[in-house]
Amino acid sequence: MRIVVGVGGGIAAYKACSLVRKFTETGHDVRVIPTESALQFVGKATFEALSGNPVNTGVFADVPEVPHVRLGQEADLVVIAPATADLMARAAMGRADDLLTATLLTARCPVLFAPAMHTEMWLHPATVANVRTLRSHGAIVAEPASGRLTGADTGPGRLPEAEEIFALASLLLERADAIPRDLEGRRVVVSAGGTREPLDPVRFLGNRSSGKQGYALARLAAQRGAHVTLVAGNTVGLDTPAAVDLVQVTTAEQMRVAVDKHAAGADAVIMAAAVADFRPVHVAAAKIKKGAGEPNSIELIKTDDILSGLVQARRDGRLGAAAIVGFAAETGDENGDVLTYARAKLKRKGCDLLIVNAVGEGRAFEVDHNDGWLLGADGTEQALDHGSKALLASRVLDALGPLLR
Ligand code: CTP
């Protein structure tokens, strides 16, 4: 695919280098178009070497090639990272005073702005209005990350990590309409990753969940406008998604407490976590040793089912009207196939949507791709085609929309 990476003049311009690299490594043809001020931060030679293509900022280079029209027309995706306040202001006004803004005017493909600026600039009514204008023109303006900015100050305005911009961009290449602002004003709780149940200070019972599907859901819900709380168990060291409140937990019981707390007043709860069904009855205070007194079995007790608890709380009027979404990882066996088990689980759990993944043989766990079925309490069943976990997340959020009260 042909991707234009536009780079604005901010300190985060250095992160555009990793982004360009990710695109070229995944086989895309990348044209980098920096603004004149972006070149104060990263040299033209760096972008040329990383993209393998010539780099210009103005409209008067290579004039016979008409780059100010052609690059936009031919692009499959335009990603602006970092999108500074000034660049977004010029884009919102439809200015065409350099090669990048001219390209933005001629592009008819998805356009993703990844903003980076100081919090005051991001929250200024002028920027807020420009973001609204760009979105009304069909562009996707990503929520910036919160955290340390260039100085000692913190707040929203940080450029999301290259990995995260890459994930959003890749999703737009898979599905151009995957990031609408349909969850604005909604509160969504997502659980992700696997819980760990301690046996002693060094050992635990755990599972193979990576957290990737839950993180993809949290990231996308935030980018679709929701206020997201991500309750995360153990993951494979994933970056916290931009604009998401992260609550870190370890055990099933800690996850239950955190999910219940944040579910109060939420519009939706998505239980993507792999929660332990059992925990050891006894947790040794000191490391269990071989030799005299060594255990030959582990006595287990059931943990609370968080998902069923939420459904019960909603029935009892203790939860409000939150939509409740569950996940099921099934292998099927001689007594039933994956879908048969999933239909029974949907009934048993009583949630509104159940996403079913067939697991085993390198499927679903730890990998970046997923597929399955989406079962609704109203009897609807939709096959989810094989694709990225971000794509599956977008289908789940599409199905969630009509369930929100
Ligand atoms: N879940 C939960 N609390 C638990 C166990 C599971 O909330 N203690 C949630 C998971 O987050 C997931 C759904 O329930 O959304 C399905 O989990 P699964 O383990 O497949 O369901 P079980 O009822 O444990 O069924 P099985 O007998 O197949 O293990």
Short mmCIF file of C-alpha atoms and ligand atoms in Angstrom, two decimals:
data_model
loop_
_atom_site.label_atom_id
_atom_site.label_comp_id
_atom_site.label_asym_id
_atom_site.label_seq_id
_atom_site.Cartn_x
_atom_site.Cartn_y
_atom_site.Cartn_z
CA MET A 1 0.00 0.00 0.00
CA ARG A 2 1.09 3.62 -0.50
CA ILE A 3 1.39 5.47 2.75
CA VAL A 4 2.18 9.14 3.23
CA VAL A 5 3.72 9.94 6.61
CA GLY A 6 3.40 13.67 7.30
CA VAL A 7 5.67 14.98 10.02
CA GLY A 8 4.93 18.20 11.90
CA GLY A 9 7.51 20.36 13.62
CA GLY A 10 7.52 19.12 17.19
CA ILE A 11 10.03 17.31 19.38
CA ALA A 12 8.06 14.06 18.88
CA ALA A 13 9.16 14.11 15.21
CA TYR A 14 11.86 11.61 16.19
CA LYS A 15 9.15 9.03 16.88
CA ALA A 16 8.06 9.32 13.23
CA CYS A 17 11.31 7.50 12.34
CA SER A 18 10.17 4.29 14.10
CA LEU A 19 6.76 4.64 12.50
CA VAL A 20 8.23 4.94 8.99
CA ARG A 21 10.37 1.91 9.70
CA LYS A 22 7.36 -0.16 10.81
CA PHE A 23 5.56 0.69 7.58
CA THR A 24 8.50 -0.15 5.32
CA GLU A 25 9.24 -3.38 7.24
CA THR A 26 5.67 -4.50 6.67
CA GLY A 27 6.05 -3.99 2.92
CA HIS A 28 4.43 -0.58 2.39
CA ASP A 29 5.67 2.11 0.01
CA VAL A 30 6.22 5.14 2.23
CA ARG A 31 6.59 8.79 1.26
CA VAL A 32 7.61 11.05 4.11
CA ILE A 33 6.49 14.69 3.86
CA PRO A 34 7.85 16.79 6.70
CA THR A 35 7.02 20.42 7.28
CA GLU A 36 9.93 22.86 7.06
CA SER A 37 10.02 23.06 10.87
CA ALA A 38 9.98 19.25 11.26
CA LEU A 39 13.42 19.31 9.61
CA GLN A 40 14.65 21.35 12.59
CA PHE A 41 14.17 18.16 14.62
CA VAL A 42 14.99 15.33 12.18
CA GLY A 43 17.12 15.67 9.05
CA LYS A 44 15.83 15.04 5.53
CA ALA A 45 18.51 12.38 4.98
CA THR A 46 17.11 10.30 7.86
CA PHE A 47 13.63 10.23 6.35
CA GLU A 48 15.02 9.51 2.87
CA ALA A 49 17.12 6.62 4.15
CA LEU A 50 14.29 5.13 6.21
CA SER A 51 11.64 5.43 3.48
CA GLY A 52 13.86 4.82 0.45
CA ASN A 53 12.12 7.73 -1.27
CA PRO A 54 13.00 11.38 -1.88
CA VAL A 55 11.82 13.88 0.70
CA ASN A 56 10.68 17.46 0.05
CA THR A 57 8.77 20.04 2.04
CA GLY A 58 7.69 22.49 -0.67
CA VAL A 59 5.69 22.28 -3.87
CA PHE A 60 8.47 23.53 -6.19
CA ALA A 61 10.68 20.43 -6.21
CA ASP A 62 10.12 17.81 -8.97
CA VAL A 63 7.50 20.09 -10.54
CA PRO A 64 6.99 17.96 -13.73
CA GLU A 65 5.87 15.12 -11.41
CA VAL A 66 3.19 17.38 -9.85
CA PRO A 67 3.86 15.90 -6.39
CA HIS A 68 1.54 18.34 -4.57
CA VAL A 69 -1.43 16.66 -6.26
CA ARG A 70 -0.16 13.19 -7.08
CA LEU A 71 1.08 12.10 -3.63
CA GLY A 72 -2.32 12.73 -2.04
CA GLN A 73 -4.32 11.29 -4.91
CA GLU A 74 -2.32 8.07 -4.99
CA ALA A 75 -2.12 7.46 -1.23
CA ASP A 76 -4.01 4.62 0.45
CA LEU A 77 -3.48 6.23 3.84
CA VAL A 78 -2.08 9.50 5.17
CA VAL A 79 -0.72 9.50 8.73
CA ILE A 80 0.37 12.75 10.35
CA ALA A 81 2.70 12.12 13.30
CA PRO A 82 3.25 14.32 15.14
CA ALA A 83 0.33 16.56 14.27
CA THR A 84 1.19 19.89 15.89
CA ALA A 85 -1.38 22.55 16.83
CA ASP A 86 -0.20 24.73 13.95
CA LEU A 87 -0.31 21.94 11.37
CA MET A 88 -3.85 20.95 12.41
CA ALA A 89 -4.91 24.62 12.28
CA ARG A 90 -3.61 24.93 8.72
CA ALA A 91 -5.20 21.61 7.71
CA ALA A 92 -8.55 22.57 9.27
CA MET A 93 -8.54 25.80 7.26
CA GLY A 94 -7.75 24.00 4.04
CA ARG A 95 -4.48 25.88 3.56
CA ALA A 96 -2.07 24.53 0.95
CA ASP A 97 1.06 26.49 1.71
CA ASP A 98 3.47 23.57 1.70
CA LEU A 99 3.67 20.07 0.22
CA LEU A 100 2.08 18.39 3.26
CA THR A 101 -1.03 20.60 3.45
CA ALA A 102 -1.44 20.42 -0.34
CA THR A 103 -1.30 16.63 -0.05
CA LEU A 104 -3.96 16.69 2.68
CA LEU A 105 -6.27 18.61 0.34
CA THR A 106 -5.92 16.11 -2.48
CA ALA A 107 -6.03 12.90 -0.40
CA ARG A 108 -9.28 10.93 -0.67
CA CYS A 109 -8.06 8.01 1.48
CA PRO A 110 -8.32 7.74 5.28
CA VAL A 111 -6.32 10.47 7.05
CA LEU A 112 -5.08 9.90 10.60
CA PHE A 113 -3.74 12.76 12.71
CA ALA A 114 -1.69 11.75 15.77
CA PRO A 115 -1.51 14.97 17.79
CA ALA A 116 1.42 15.97 19.99
CA MET A 117 1.65 19.26 21.85
CA HIS A 118 1.56 20.73 25.33
CA THR A 119 -1.61 20.15 27.31
CA GLU A 120 -2.52 23.86 27.25
CA MET A 121 -2.32 23.87 23.45
CA TRP A 122 -4.37 20.65 23.16
CA LEU A 123 -7.09 22.02 25.45
CA HIS A 124 -7.15 25.52 23.93
CA PRO A 125 -10.53 26.33 22.36
CA ALA A 126 -8.81 27.07 19.03
CA THR A 127 -7.29 23.57 18.89
CA VAL A 128 -10.52 21.99 20.14
CA ALA A 129 -12.39 23.71 17.31
CA ASN A 130 -9.78 22.67 14.73
CA VAL A 131 -9.97 19.05 15.87
CA ARG A 132 -13.75 19.18 15.60
CA THR A 133 -13.47 20.65 12.08
CA LEU A 134 -10.97 18.01 10.95
CA ARG A 135 -13.22 15.24 12.31
CA SER A 136 -16.25 16.75 10.57
CA HIS A 137 -14.23 16.60 7.34
CA GLY A 138 -13.83 12.85 7.86
CA ALA A 139 -10.29 12.79 9.26
CA ILE A 140 -9.45 10.68 12.28
CA VAL A 141 -7.80 12.71 15.02
CA ALA A 142 -6.39 10.30 17.56
CA GLU A 143 -6.60 10.97 21.29
CA PRO A 144 -3.12 11.85 22.51
CA ALA A 145 -1.50 9.95 25.34
CA SER A 146 -1.11 11.44 28.80
CA GLY A 147 2.18 11.51 30.56
CA ARG A 148 5.43 13.42 30.71
CA LEU A 149 5.76 16.12 28.07
CA THR A 150 9.02 17.74 26.97
CA GLY A 151 9.43 19.72 30.17
CA ALA A 152 8.68 18.50 33.67
CA ASP A 153 4.93 18.88 33.12
CA THR A 154 2.45 16.07 32.54
CA GLY A 155 -1.01 15.83 30.96
CA PRO A 156 -2.71 14.88 27.70
CA GLY A 157 -0.70 15.85 24.64
CA ARG A 158 1.97 13.19 24.28
CA LEU A 159 2.34 11.49 20.93
CA PRO A 160 1.22 7.86 21.32
CA GLU A 161 4.04 5.33 20.88
CA ALA A 162 4.89 4.41 17.26
CA GLU A 163 3.50 0.90 17.94
CA GLU A 164 0.11 2.37 18.80
CA ILE A 165 -0.05 4.74 15.79
CA PHE A 166 0.98 1.80 13.63
CA ALA A 167 -1.85 -0.30 15.08
CA LEU A 168 -4.45 2.40 14.35
CA ALA A 169 -3.05 2.98 10.86
CA SER A 170 -3.03 -0.76 10.10
CA LEU A 171 -6.63 -0.99 11.26
CA LEU A 172 -7.61 1.81 8.85
CA LEU A 173 -5.94 -0.10 6.01
CA GLU A 174 -8.00 -3.18 6.96
CA ARG A 175 -11.20 -1.23 7.47
CA ALA A 176 -11.38 2.46 6.56
CA ASP A 177 -14.48 3.12 8.72
CA ALA A 178 -13.22 1.39 11.88
CA ILE A 179 -12.70 4.52 14.01
CA PRO A 180 -15.95 6.53 14.19
CA ARG A 181 -16.56 8.79 17.22
CA ASP A 182 -19.61 6.77 18.25
CA LEU A 183 -18.64 6.26 21.90
CA GLU A 184 -18.23 9.89 22.90
CA GLY A 185 -19.50 10.50 26.43
CA ARG A 186 -19.64 6.75 27.16
CA ARG A 187 -17.83 5.01 30.00
CA VAL A 188 -16.42 1.61 29.13
CA VAL A 189 -14.62 -0.87 31.38
CA VAL A 190 -12.42 -3.47 29.70
CA SER A 191 -10.62 -6.31 31.47
CA ALA A 192 -7.59 -7.87 29.81
CA GLY A 193 -4.78 -10.35 30.32
CA GLY A 194 -4.52 -13.32 32.60
CA THR A 195 -4.83 -13.45 36.37
CA ARG A 196 -2.23 -15.13 38.56
CA GLU A 197 -3.08 -17.07 41.71
CA PRO A 198 -0.15 -17.35 44.10
CA LEU A 199 0.98 -20.63 45.62
CA ASP A 200 3.87 -19.12 47.55
CA PRO A 201 5.96 -15.94 47.19
CA VAL A 202 7.60 -17.19 43.96
CA ARG A 203 5.04 -19.46 42.27
CA PHE A 204 1.58 -18.97 40.84
CA LEU A 205 -1.09 -20.64 38.73
CA GLY A 206 -1.50 -18.61 35.54
CA ASN A 207 -2.62 -18.90 31.94
CA ARG A 208 -1.47 -18.06 28.42
CA SER A 209 -3.51 -14.92 27.86
CA SER A 210 -1.34 -12.12 26.39
CA GLY A 211 -3.81 -9.29 26.95
CA LYS A 212 -3.55 -8.24 23.30
CA GLN A 213 -7.27 -8.59 22.50
CA GLY A 214 -8.37 -6.66 25.58
CA TYR A 215 -5.78 -3.94 24.95
CA ALA A 216 -6.96 -3.65 21.32
CA LEU A 217 -10.53 -3.19 22.58
CA ALA A 218 -9.55 -0.60 25.18
CA ARG A 219 -7.41 1.32 22.68
CA LEU A 220 -10.13 1.41 20.05
CA ALA A 221 -12.94 2.27 22.48
CA ALA A 222 -10.86 5.26 23.66
CA GLN A 223 -10.16 6.31 20.08
CA ARG A 224 -13.89 6.05 19.35
CA GLY A 225 -14.42 8.62 22.10
CA ALA A 226 -15.16 6.57 25.23
CA HIS A 227 -13.72 7.13 28.68
CA VAL A 228 -12.03 3.77 29.18
CA THR A 229 -10.85 2.03 32.33
CA LEU A 230 -8.62 -0.92 31.50
CA VAL A 231 -8.35 -3.48 34.31
CA ALA A 232 -5.28 -5.47 33.37
CA GLY A 233 -3.91 -8.68 34.76
CA ASN A 234 -0.67 -10.15 33.46
CA THR A 235 0.17 -9.21 29.85
CA VAL A 236 3.16 -9.66 27.57
CA GLY A 237 4.52 -6.19 28.40
CA LEU A 238 2.10 -4.18 26.28
CA ASP A 239 2.25 -0.37 26.16
CA THR A 240 -0.65 1.30 27.95
CA PRO A 241 -3.00 2.57 25.23
CA ALA A 242 -3.29 6.35 24.88
CA ALA A 243 -6.13 8.07 26.75
CA VAL A 244 -6.98 4.98 28.82
CA ASP A 245 -6.99 4.71 32.64
CA LEU A 246 -5.01 1.62 33.58
CA VAL A 247 -5.73 -0.35 36.76
CA GLN A 248 -3.20 -3.13 37.30
CA VAL A 249 -4.27 -6.25 39.19
CA THR A 250 -2.83 -9.71 39.79
CA THR A 251 -5.42 -12.15 41.15
CA ALA A 252 -8.99 -12.99 40.13
CA GLU A 253 -10.23 -11.50 43.40
CA GLN A 254 -8.38 -8.21 42.79
CA MET A 255 -9.81 -8.14 39.27
CA ARG A 256 -13.33 -8.70 40.61
CA VAL A 257 -12.98 -5.83 43.08
CA ALA A 258 -11.58 -3.46 40.43
CA VAL A 259 -14.13 -4.39 37.74
CA ASP A 260 -17.06 -4.10 40.17
CA LYS A 261 -15.83 -0.70 41.35
CA HIS A 262 -15.46 0.76 37.86
CA ALA A 263 -18.54 -0.97 36.40
CA ALA A 264 -20.76 1.14 38.66
CA GLY A 265 -22.04 3.87 36.37
CA ALA A 266 -20.40 2.44 33.25
CA ASP A 267 -22.23 2.11 29.92
CA ALA A 268 -20.49 -1.14 29.04
CA VAL A 269 -18.23 -3.76 30.60
CA ILE A 270 -16.18 -6.00 28.34
CA MET A 271 -14.64 -9.02 30.07
CA ALA A 272 -11.80 -9.98 27.75
CA ALA A 273 -9.58 -11.16 30.60
CA ALA A 274 -8.73 -14.80 31.17
CA VAL A 275 -9.76 -15.03 34.80
CA ALA A 276 -8.63 -18.04 36.83
CA ASP A 277 -11.57 -20.30 37.62
CA PHE A 278 -9.75 -21.77 40.63
CA ARG A 279 -7.19 -20.61 43.16
CA PRO A 280 -5.09 -22.51 45.69
CA VAL A 281 -6.80 -22.78 49.08
CA HIS A 282 -3.50 -22.33 50.91
CA VAL A 283 -0.91 -19.74 49.96
CA ALA A 284 2.39 -20.51 51.68
CA ALA A 285 3.96 -17.52 53.40
CA ALA A 286 7.45 -18.84 52.62
CA LYS A 287 8.79 -20.63 49.55
CA ILE A 288 7.66 -24.27 49.41
CA LYS A 289 10.74 -26.52 49.64
CA LYS A 290 11.48 -30.07 48.56
CA GLY A 291 12.00 -32.66 51.28
CA ALA A 292 10.10 -33.14 54.51
CA GLY A 293 6.59 -31.69 54.39
CA GLU A 294 6.61 -31.21 50.63
CA PRO A 295 3.08 -31.11 49.17
CA ASN A 296 1.97 -33.77 46.69
CA SER A 297 -1.16 -31.98 45.57
CA ILE A 298 -2.63 -28.49 45.39
CA GLU A 299 -6.06 -28.02 46.87
CA LEU A 300 -8.15 -25.61 44.81
CA ILE A 301 -11.26 -23.56 45.43
CA LYS A 302 -13.46 -21.82 42.84
CA THR A 303 -13.05 -18.08 42.30
CA ASP A 304 -16.04 -15.80 41.87
CA ASP A 305 -17.30 -15.54 38.29
CA ILE A 306 -16.98 -11.80 37.63
CA LEU A 307 -19.05 -11.82 34.45
CA SER A 308 -21.96 -13.72 36.00
CA GLY A 309 -21.71 -11.44 39.05
CA LEU A 310 -22.13 -8.38 36.83
CA VAL A 311 -25.17 -9.87 35.15
CA GLN A 312 -26.65 -10.68 38.57
CA ALA A 313 -25.91 -7.17 39.85
CA ARG A 314 -27.67 -5.66 36.84
CA ARG A 315 -30.69 -7.90 37.44
CA ASP A 316 -30.79 -6.84 41.09
CA GLY A 317 -30.59 -3.18 40.11
CA ARG A 318 -27.13 -2.74 41.68
CA LEU A 319 -25.31 -1.99 38.41
CA GLY A 320 -27.45 0.31 36.30
CA ALA A 321 -28.00 -0.55 32.68
CA ALA A 322 -24.46 -1.36 31.51
CA ALA A 323 -24.18 -3.61 28.46
CA ILE A 324 -22.16 -6.70 29.40
CA VAL A 325 -19.86 -8.50 27.00
CA GLY A 326 -18.09 -11.79 27.63
CA PHE A 327 -15.42 -13.78 25.84
CA ALA A 328 -15.17 -17.52 25.52
CA ALA A 329 -12.13 -19.51 24.51
CA GLU A 330 -13.25 -22.96 23.45
CA THR A 331 -11.60 -25.99 21.90
CA GLY A 332 -14.61 -28.23 21.38
CA ASP A 333 -14.41 -31.94 22.19
CA GLU A 334 -16.22 -35.24 21.56
CA ASN A 335 -19.33 -33.90 23.32
CA GLY A 336 -19.75 -30.72 21.32
CA ASP A 337 -18.14 -28.26 18.90
CA VAL A 338 -16.99 -24.73 19.70
CA LEU A 339 -20.30 -23.09 18.79
CA THR A 340 -22.42 -25.55 20.77
CA TYR A 341 -20.40 -24.84 23.91
CA ALA A 342 -20.48 -21.11 23.21
CA ARG A 343 -24.27 -20.97 22.87
CA ALA A 344 -24.62 -22.78 26.16
CA LYS A 345 -22.12 -20.42 27.80
CA LEU A 346 -23.98 -17.33 26.56
CA LYS A 347 -27.17 -18.64 28.17
CA ARG A 348 -25.41 -19.65 31.38
CA LYS A 349 -23.57 -16.34 31.80
CA GLY A 350 -26.53 -14.19 30.75
CA CYS A 351 -24.42 -11.48 29.10
CA ASP A 352 -25.57 -9.45 26.06
CA LEU A 353 -22.78 -10.45 23.70
CA LEU A 354 -20.33 -13.33 23.73
CA ILE A 355 -17.27 -13.38 21.50
CA VAL A 356 -16.12 -16.90 20.88
CA ASN A 357 -12.58 -17.79 19.87
CA ALA A 358 -11.53 -21.28 18.90
CA VAL A 359 -8.25 -21.82 20.74
CA GLY A 360 -5.38 -24.29 20.46
CA GLU A 361 -2.84 -24.92 17.65
CA GLY A 362 -1.45 -21.35 17.70
CA ARG A 363 -4.88 -19.72 17.62
CA ALA A 364 -6.11 -16.77 19.68
CA PHE A 365 -3.59 -16.93 22.56
CA GLU A 366 -0.41 -14.81 22.29
CA VAL A 367 -0.74 -14.25 18.52
CA ASP A 368 -1.71 -10.98 16.79
CA HIS A 369 -4.61 -12.36 14.78
CA ASN A 370 -7.95 -13.71 15.78
CA ASP A 371 -11.28 -14.90 14.43
CA GLY A 372 -14.44 -16.40 15.83
CA TRP A 373 -18.13 -15.70 16.27
CA LEU A 374 -20.15 -12.98 17.87
CA LEU A 375 -23.24 -14.34 19.59
CA GLY A 376 -26.00 -12.00 20.76
CA ALA A 377 -28.46 -12.69 23.57
CA ASP A 378 -31.15 -11.90 20.97
CA GLY A 379 -30.07 -15.00 19.01
CA THR A 380 -28.00 -13.21 16.35
CA GLU A 381 -24.81 -14.98 15.29
CA GLN A 382 -22.11 -13.32 13.23
CA ALA A 383 -18.91 -14.96 11.99
CA LEU A 384 -15.84 -12.80 12.64
CA ASP A 385 -13.44 -13.19 9.74
CA HIS A 386 -9.76 -13.80 10.40
CA GLY A 387 -7.97 -10.49 10.90
CA SER A 388 -6.01 -8.43 13.40
CA LYS A 389 -7.16 -8.22 17.00
CA ALA A 390 -7.82 -4.53 16.26
CA LEU A 391 -10.21 -5.52 13.46
CA LEU A 392 -12.03 -7.95 15.75
CA ALA A 393 -12.22 -5.19 18.37
CA SER A 394 -13.84 -2.88 15.81
CA ARG A 395 -16.50 -5.49 15.02
CA VAL A 396 -17.22 -5.98 18.72
CA LEU A 397 -17.62 -2.22 19.29
CA ASP A 398 -19.92 -2.01 16.24
CA ALA A 399 -22.14 -4.66 17.83
CA LEU A 400 -21.95 -2.97 21.22
CA GLY A 401 -23.23 0.42 19.97
CA PRO A 402 -26.89 -0.54 19.55
CA LEU A 403 -26.90 -2.20 23.01
CA LEU A 404 -25.97 0.99 24.87
CA ARG A 405 -28.81 2.62 26.74
N1 CTP B 1 -14.88 -14.97 33.62
C1 CTP B 1 -15.11 -14.21 34.76
N2 CTP B 1 -14.76 -14.68 35.99
C2 CTP B 1 -14.23 -15.92 36.12
C3 CTP B 1 -14.01 -16.71 34.98
C4 CTP B 1 -14.34 -16.20 33.74
O1 CTP B 1 -15.61 -13.09 34.64
N3 CTP B 1 -13.91 -16.35 37.33
C5 CTP B 1 -15.29 -14.42 32.33
C6 CTP B 1 -14.17 -14.26 31.32
O2 CTP B 1 -13.56 -12.98 31.41
C7 CTP B 1 -14.89 -14.42 30.00
C8 CTP B 1 -16.02 -15.38 30.33
O3 CTP B 1 -16.18 -15.31 31.74
O4 CTP B 1 -15.48 -13.21 29.56
C9 CTP B 1 -15.83 -16.79 29.90
O5 CTP B 1 -14.83 -17.39 30.62
P1 CTP B 1 -14.61 -18.98 30.62
O6 CTP B 1 -13.46 -19.28 31.49
O7 CTP B 1 -14.57 -19.47 29.22
O8 CTP B 1 -16.00 -19.43 31.28
P2 CTP B 1 -16.31 -20.53 32.31
O9 CTP B 1 -17.64 -20.22 32.87
O10 CTP B 1 -15.19 -20.64 33.26
O11 CTP B 1 -16.46 -21.82 31.42
P3 CTP B 1 -15.52 -23.10 31.25
O12 CTP B 1 -16.21 -24.15 32.02
O13 CTP B 1 -15.54 -23.34 29.77
O14 CTP B 1 -14.17 -22.75 31.79
#
